[in-house]
mmCIF file of C-alpha atoms in Angstrom:
data_model
loop_
_atom_site.group_PDB
_atom_site.id
_atom_site.type_symbol
_atom_site.label_atom_id
_atom_site.label_comp_id
_atom_site.label_asym_id
_atom_site.label_seq_id
_atom_site.Cartn_x
_atom_site.Cartn_y
_atom_site.Cartn_z
ATOM 1 C CA MET A 1 128.544 115.865 115.000
ATOM 2 C CA THR A 2 128.817 113.954 118.789
ATOM 3 C CA GLU A 3 130.492 115.908 121.386
ATOM 4 C CA GLU A 4 133.422 114.303 122.556
ATOM 5 C CA ILE A 5 133.155 112.689 125.987
ATOM 6 C CA ARG A 6 135.677 113.904 128.468
ATOM 7 C CA THR A 7 136.474 113.696 132.243
ATOM 8 C CA THR A 8 135.935 115.619 134.664
ATOM 9 C CA ALA A 9 139.376 117.227 134.115
ATOM 10 C CA GLY A 10 138.967 117.868 130.455
ATOM 11 C CA ARG A 11 140.769 114.856 129.375
ATOM 12 C CA PRO A 12 139.523 112.881 126.265
ATOM 13 C CA ILE A 13 138.096 109.576 127.198
ATOM 14 C CA GLY A 14 139.330 106.071 125.649
ATOM 15 C CA ALA A 15 137.561 102.925 124.890
ATOM 16 C CA ARG A 16 138.218 101.115 127.881
ATOM 17 C CA GLY A 17 137.328 104.465 130.064
ATOM 18 C CA LEU A 18 134.082 104.541 128.270
ATOM 19 C CA LYS A 19 133.462 101.491 129.441
ATOM 20 C CA THR A 20 134.073 102.101 132.944
ATOM 21 C CA ARG A 21 131.972 105.026 132.513
ATOM 22 C CA SER A 22 128.858 102.960 131.197
ATOM 23 C CA GLN A 23 129.544 100.947 133.689
ATOM 24 C CA LEU A 24 129.029 103.341 136.508
ATOM 25 C CA LEU A 25 125.890 104.882 134.776
ATOM 26 C CA HIS A 26 124.331 100.979 134.902
ATOM 27 C CA CYS A 27 124.886 100.671 138.185
ATOM 28 C CA LEU A 28 123.780 103.904 139.321
ATOM 29 C CA LYS A 29 120.622 103.236 137.678
ATOM 30 C CA GLU A 30 120.368 99.809 139.531
ATOM 31 C CA LEU A 31 120.879 101.648 142.788
ATOM 32 C CA LEU A 32 118.485 104.577 141.937
ATOM 33 C CA ALA A 33 115.872 101.554 141.369
ATOM 34 C CA GLU A 34 116.263 99.980 144.504
ATOM 35 C CA HIS A 35 116.952 102.818 146.767
ATOM 36 C CA GLY A 36 116.031 105.560 145.334
ATOM 37 C CA TYR A 37 117.613 109.042 145.126
ATOM 38 C CA HIS A 38 118.864 110.080 148.582
ATOM 39 C CA ALA A 39 120.023 106.667 149.313
ATOM 40 C CA THR A 40 122.107 106.649 146.293
ATOM 41 C CA ARG A 41 125.826 107.307 147.241
ATOM 42 C CA VAL A 42 128.933 107.813 145.300
ATOM 43 C CA ILE A 43 130.364 104.850 147.436
ATOM 44 C CA ASP A 44 127.796 102.413 146.711
ATOM 45 C CA VAL A 45 127.834 102.734 142.843
ATOM 46 C CA ALA A 46 131.527 102.634 142.866
ATOM 47 C CA ARG A 47 131.212 99.203 144.913
ATOM 48 C CA ARG A 48 128.251 97.969 142.908
ATOM 49 C CA ALA A 49 131.097 98.842 139.883
ATOM 50 C CA ARG A 50 133.934 97.183 141.513
ATOM 51 C CA THR A 51 135.683 100.287 141.100
ATOM 52 C CA SER A 52 136.605 103.060 143.780
ATOM 53 C CA PRO A 53 135.100 106.582 144.592
ATOM 54 C CA ALA A 54 138.110 108.090 142.750
ATOM 55 C CA THR A 55 137.282 106.619 139.613
ATOM 56 C CA PHE A 56 133.810 107.727 139.590
ATOM 57 C CA TYR A 57 135.038 111.262 140.337
ATOM 58 C CA GLN A 58 136.899 111.175 137.353
ATOM 59 C CA TYR A 59 134.233 110.738 135.014
ATOM 60 C CA PHE A 60 131.251 112.877 137.248
ATOM 61 C CA ALA A 61 131.437 115.643 139.580
ATOM 62 C CA ASP A 62 128.882 114.099 141.858
ATOM 63 C CA VAL A 63 125.559 111.587 141.931
ATOM 64 C CA ASP A 64 123.707 114.656 140.413
ATOM 65 C CA ALA A 65 125.891 114.855 137.198
ATOM 66 C CA ALA A 66 125.698 111.393 136.438
ATOM 67 C CA VAL A 67 121.901 111.266 136.862
ATOM 68 C CA LEU A 68 122.160 114.037 134.377
ATOM 69 C CA ASP A 69 123.909 111.901 131.957
ATOM 70 C CA LEU A 70 121.327 109.433 132.589
ATOM 71 C CA ALA A 71 118.160 111.654 131.948
ATOM 72 C CA ARG A 72 119.937 113.520 128.845
ATOM 73 C CA PRO A 73 119.173 110.942 126.198
ATOM 74 C CA VAL A 74 115.771 110.400 127.960
ATOM 75 C CA ALA A 75 115.108 113.830 127.240
ATOM 76 C CA GLN A 76 116.402 114.065 123.645
ATOM 77 C CA GLU A 77 113.786 110.928 122.937
ATOM 78 C CA GLY A 78 111.112 112.918 124.424
ATOM 79 C CA SER A 79 111.932 116.242 122.672
ATOM 80 C CA ASP A 80 112.280 114.536 119.304
ATOM 81 C CA GLY A 81 108.491 113.186 119.935
ATOM 82 C CA LEU A 82 108.877 109.961 117.905
ATOM 83 C CA ILE A 83 107.320 108.196 120.375
ATOM 84 C CA PHE A 84 104.346 109.921 118.449
ATOM 85 C CA ALA A 85 105.372 109.088 114.994
ATOM 86 C CA GLU A 86 102.726 106.722 114.212
ATOM 87 C CA ILE A 87 99.744 109.156 115.454
ATOM 88 C CA GLY A 88 101.348 111.826 113.150
ATOM 89 C CA SER A 89 98.863 113.900 111.479
ATOM 90 C CA GLY A 90 96.227 111.205 111.968
ATOM 91 C CA TRP A 91 93.692 113.215 114.181
ATOM 92 C CA GLY A 92 90.641 112.923 111.926
ATOM 93 C CA GLY A 93 89.561 110.277 114.474
ATOM 94 C CA GLY A 94 90.373 112.483 117.423
ATOM 95 C CA ARG A 95 89.432 109.919 120.300
ATOM 96 C CA HIS A 96 91.282 107.474 118.880
ATOM 97 C CA ALA A 97 94.613 109.687 118.333
ATOM 98 C CA ALA A 98 94.056 110.916 121.864
ATOM 99 C CA GLU A 99 93.962 107.499 123.299
ATOM 100 C CA SER A 100 97.206 106.719 121.483
ATOM 101 C CA THR A 101 98.815 109.722 122.473
ATOM 102 C CA VAL A 102 97.983 109.014 126.548
ATOM 103 C CA ASP A 103 99.325 105.468 125.951
ATOM 104 C CA ALA A 104 102.329 106.227 124.084
ATOM 105 C CA PHE A 105 103.175 108.995 126.723
ATOM 106 C CA PHE A 106 102.300 106.526 129.642
ATOM 107 C CA THR A 107 104.356 103.774 127.909
ATOM 108 C CA PHE A 108 107.759 106.244 127.594
ATOM 109 C CA TRP A 109 107.102 107.155 131.062
ATOM 110 C CA ARG A 110 107.297 103.673 132.515
ATOM 111 C CA GLU A 111 110.247 102.647 130.250
ATOM 112 C CA HIS A 112 112.227 105.305 131.913
ATOM 113 C CA GLU A 113 110.508 105.832 135.022
ATOM 114 C CA VAL A 114 113.980 105.115 137.348
ATOM 115 C CA VAL A 115 115.223 108.248 136.089
ATOM 116 C CA LEU A 116 112.183 110.560 135.305
ATOM 117 C CA ARG A 117 111.174 110.019 139.027
ATOM 118 C CA VAL A 118 114.891 111.580 140.005
ATOM 119 C CA VAL A 119 114.258 114.482 137.386
ATOM 120 C CA ASP A 120 110.900 115.189 138.871
ATOM 121 C CA LEU A 121 112.068 114.745 142.747
ATOM 122 C CA ARG A 122 114.948 117.101 141.729
ATOM 123 C CA VAL A 123 112.712 120.095 139.905
ATOM 124 C CA ALA A 124 110.658 119.925 143.118
ATOM 125 C CA GLU A 125 113.649 120.781 144.919
ATOM 126 C CA GLU A 126 114.486 123.742 142.481
ATOM 127 C CA ASP A 127 117.361 122.416 140.602
ATOM 128 C CA SER A 128 117.271 124.350 137.303
ATOM 129 C CA ARG A 129 119.486 121.703 135.409
ATOM 130 C CA PHE A 130 116.981 119.544 136.148
ATOM 131 C CA THR A 131 114.081 121.440 135.264
ATOM 132 C CA GLU A 132 115.697 122.447 131.790
ATOM 133 C CA ILE A 133 115.912 118.571 131.402
ATOM 134 C CA ARG A 134 112.261 117.887 132.037
ATOM 135 C CA ARG A 135 111.219 121.022 129.883
ATOM 136 C CA ASN A 136 113.091 119.128 126.995
ATOM 137 C CA MET A 137 111.420 115.905 127.747
ATOM 138 C CA LEU A 138 108.154 117.400 127.562
ATOM 139 C CA SER A 139 108.986 119.544 124.460
ATOM 140 C CA GLY A 140 107.825 116.901 121.790
ATOM 141 C CA LEU A 141 104.288 116.091 123.758
ATOM 142 C CA LEU A 142 103.668 119.543 123.552
ATOM 143 C CA GLY A 143 104.250 120.174 119.927
ATOM 144 C CA HIS A 144 102.451 117.216 119.447
ATOM 145 C CA LEU A 145 99.357 118.537 121.082
ATOM 146 C CA GLU A 146 99.914 122.327 120.071
ATOM 147 C CA TYR A 147 99.809 120.603 116.578
ATOM 148 C CA ALA A 148 96.634 118.781 116.885
ATOM 149 C CA ILE A 149 94.784 121.667 118.478
ATOM 150 C CA THR A 150 95.762 124.044 115.827
ATOM 151 C CA ALA A 151 95.048 121.614 112.832
ATOM 152 C CA ARG A 152 91.625 121.086 113.688
ATOM 153 C CA PRO A 153 89.279 122.435 110.657
ATOM 154 C CA SER A 154 87.461 124.849 112.924
ATOM 155 C CA SER A 155 91.030 126.199 114.702
ATOM 156 C CA PRO A 156 92.129 130.042 113.766
ATOM 157 C CA GLY A 157 95.954 128.510 113.705
ATOM 158 C CA ALA A 158 98.421 128.885 116.475
ATOM 159 C CA THR A 159 96.847 131.478 119.275
ATOM 160 C CA ASP A 160 98.161 131.963 122.745
ATOM 161 C CA GLU A 161 94.812 130.254 123.715
ATOM 162 C CA SER A 162 95.903 126.898 121.823
ATOM 163 C CA PHE A 163 99.355 127.090 123.499
ATOM 164 C CA ALA A 164 97.871 127.630 126.566
ATOM 165 C CA ALA A 165 95.548 124.436 126.172
ATOM 166 C CA ALA A 166 98.381 122.082 125.027
ATOM 167 C CA GLU A 167 100.500 123.318 128.030
ATOM 168 C CA ALA A 168 97.829 122.536 130.474
ATOM 169 C CA LEU A 169 97.560 119.312 129.109
ATOM 170 C CA THR A 170 100.857 118.392 128.859
ATOM 171 C CA VAL A 171 101.135 119.497 132.533
ATOM 172 C CA LEU A 172 98.661 117.077 133.148
ATOM 173 C CA LEU A 173 100.033 113.923 131.425
ATOM 174 C CA ALA A 174 103.243 114.362 132.586
ATOM 175 C CA ALA A 175 101.759 114.509 136.532
ATOM 176 C CA ALA A 176 99.281 111.506 135.676
ATOM 177 C CA ALA A 177 102.251 109.461 134.335
ATOM 178 C CA GLY A 178 104.412 109.771 137.178
ATOM 179 C CA ARG A 179 101.221 108.227 139.793
ATOM 180 C CA GLN A 180 100.063 105.665 137.046
ATOM 181 C CA ASP A 181 99.704 102.071 137.490
ATOM 182 C CA PRO A 182 97.990 100.121 135.032
ATOM 183 C CA GLU A 183 96.622 97.614 137.282
ATOM 184 C CA THR A 184 94.394 100.069 139.591
ATOM 185 C CA ALA A 185 90.901 101.387 138.820
ATOM 186 C CA ASP A 186 91.888 104.547 139.832
ATOM 187 C CA SER A 187 94.482 104.790 137.120
ATOM 188 C CA GLN A 188 92.076 104.099 134.466
ATOM 189 C CA VAL A 189 89.326 106.580 135.509
ATOM 190 C CA VAL A 190 92.503 109.022 135.252
ATOM 191 C CA ARG A 191 93.512 107.638 131.966
ATOM 192 C CA GLN A 192 89.784 107.946 130.249
ATOM 193 C CA MET A 193 90.012 111.644 132.053
ATOM 194 C CA LEU A 194 93.039 112.436 130.157
ATOM 195 C CA VAL A 195 92.119 110.976 126.478
ATOM 196 C CA GLU A 196 88.787 112.997 126.995
ATOM 197 C CA LEU A 197 90.352 115.883 127.689
ATOM 198 C CA ILE A 198 92.848 116.019 124.552
ATOM 199 C CA ALA A 199 89.861 114.540 122.384
ATOM 200 C CA GLN A 200 87.597 117.484 123.385
ATOM 201 C CA ALA A 201 90.337 120.053 122.924
ATOM 202 C CA VAL A 202 91.557 118.705 119.660
ATOM 203 C CA SER A 203 87.617 118.738 118.569
ATOM 204 C CA GLY A 204 86.899 122.120 119.746
ATOM 205 C CA GLY A 205 84.314 120.925 121.716
ATOM 206 C CA THR A 206 83.244 121.311 125.515
ATOM 207 C CA THR A 207 85.740 120.607 128.110
ATOM 208 C CA ALA A 208 83.256 119.089 130.400
ATOM 209 C CA VAL A 209 84.828 115.260 130.791
ATOM 210 C CA GLN A 210 81.862 112.451 131.277
ATOM 211 C CA LEU A 211 83.460 109.995 133.705
ATOM 212 C CA PRO A 212 83.277 106.411 132.907
ATOM 213 C CA THR A 213 80.519 104.195 134.339
ATOM 214 C CA ALA A 214 81.187 101.523 136.517
#
């Protein structure tokens, strides 16, 4: 059952209000893309939406509250792990599945880059609300990698070590996604390293990474 959306005063929002609220979120996302989090103010969002700051505050306590509303469905998408659905349990060819995992997560991150950059920023600024959002967003990737590591033939099953390996790979992937530029050689090297690390973790092989030759 979908939770009913209410105003900051606790009143249910009708169809017209939902449209206004959606427009405010759309304009907020545009401004975040254009100017970044710290330069985006309530008055700017309201002006772009052709309404007033008072109207903004009917729906959101502040800019952070609105960004959290943008981030929650992104976190849910990441948590569901549907971006890895086509990979599924097909880890027999470990390297191919590792490539698909890296590319799927990078594509997901690029699709939601505007919001996820703000989430990363607010996590760095130690806002616990965004830390929880980020944890949820990465849980699908973490579960996907842990499954791959524990499902390999040589694996003893789920252990503290397998979880730690999956968690380390998740942290590396998330950090790399925030710095990727598919057009640069450096990004391609980072991608290659991540693919090799994941493939080796899944196969149970050495953790040494062979860098691609020029």
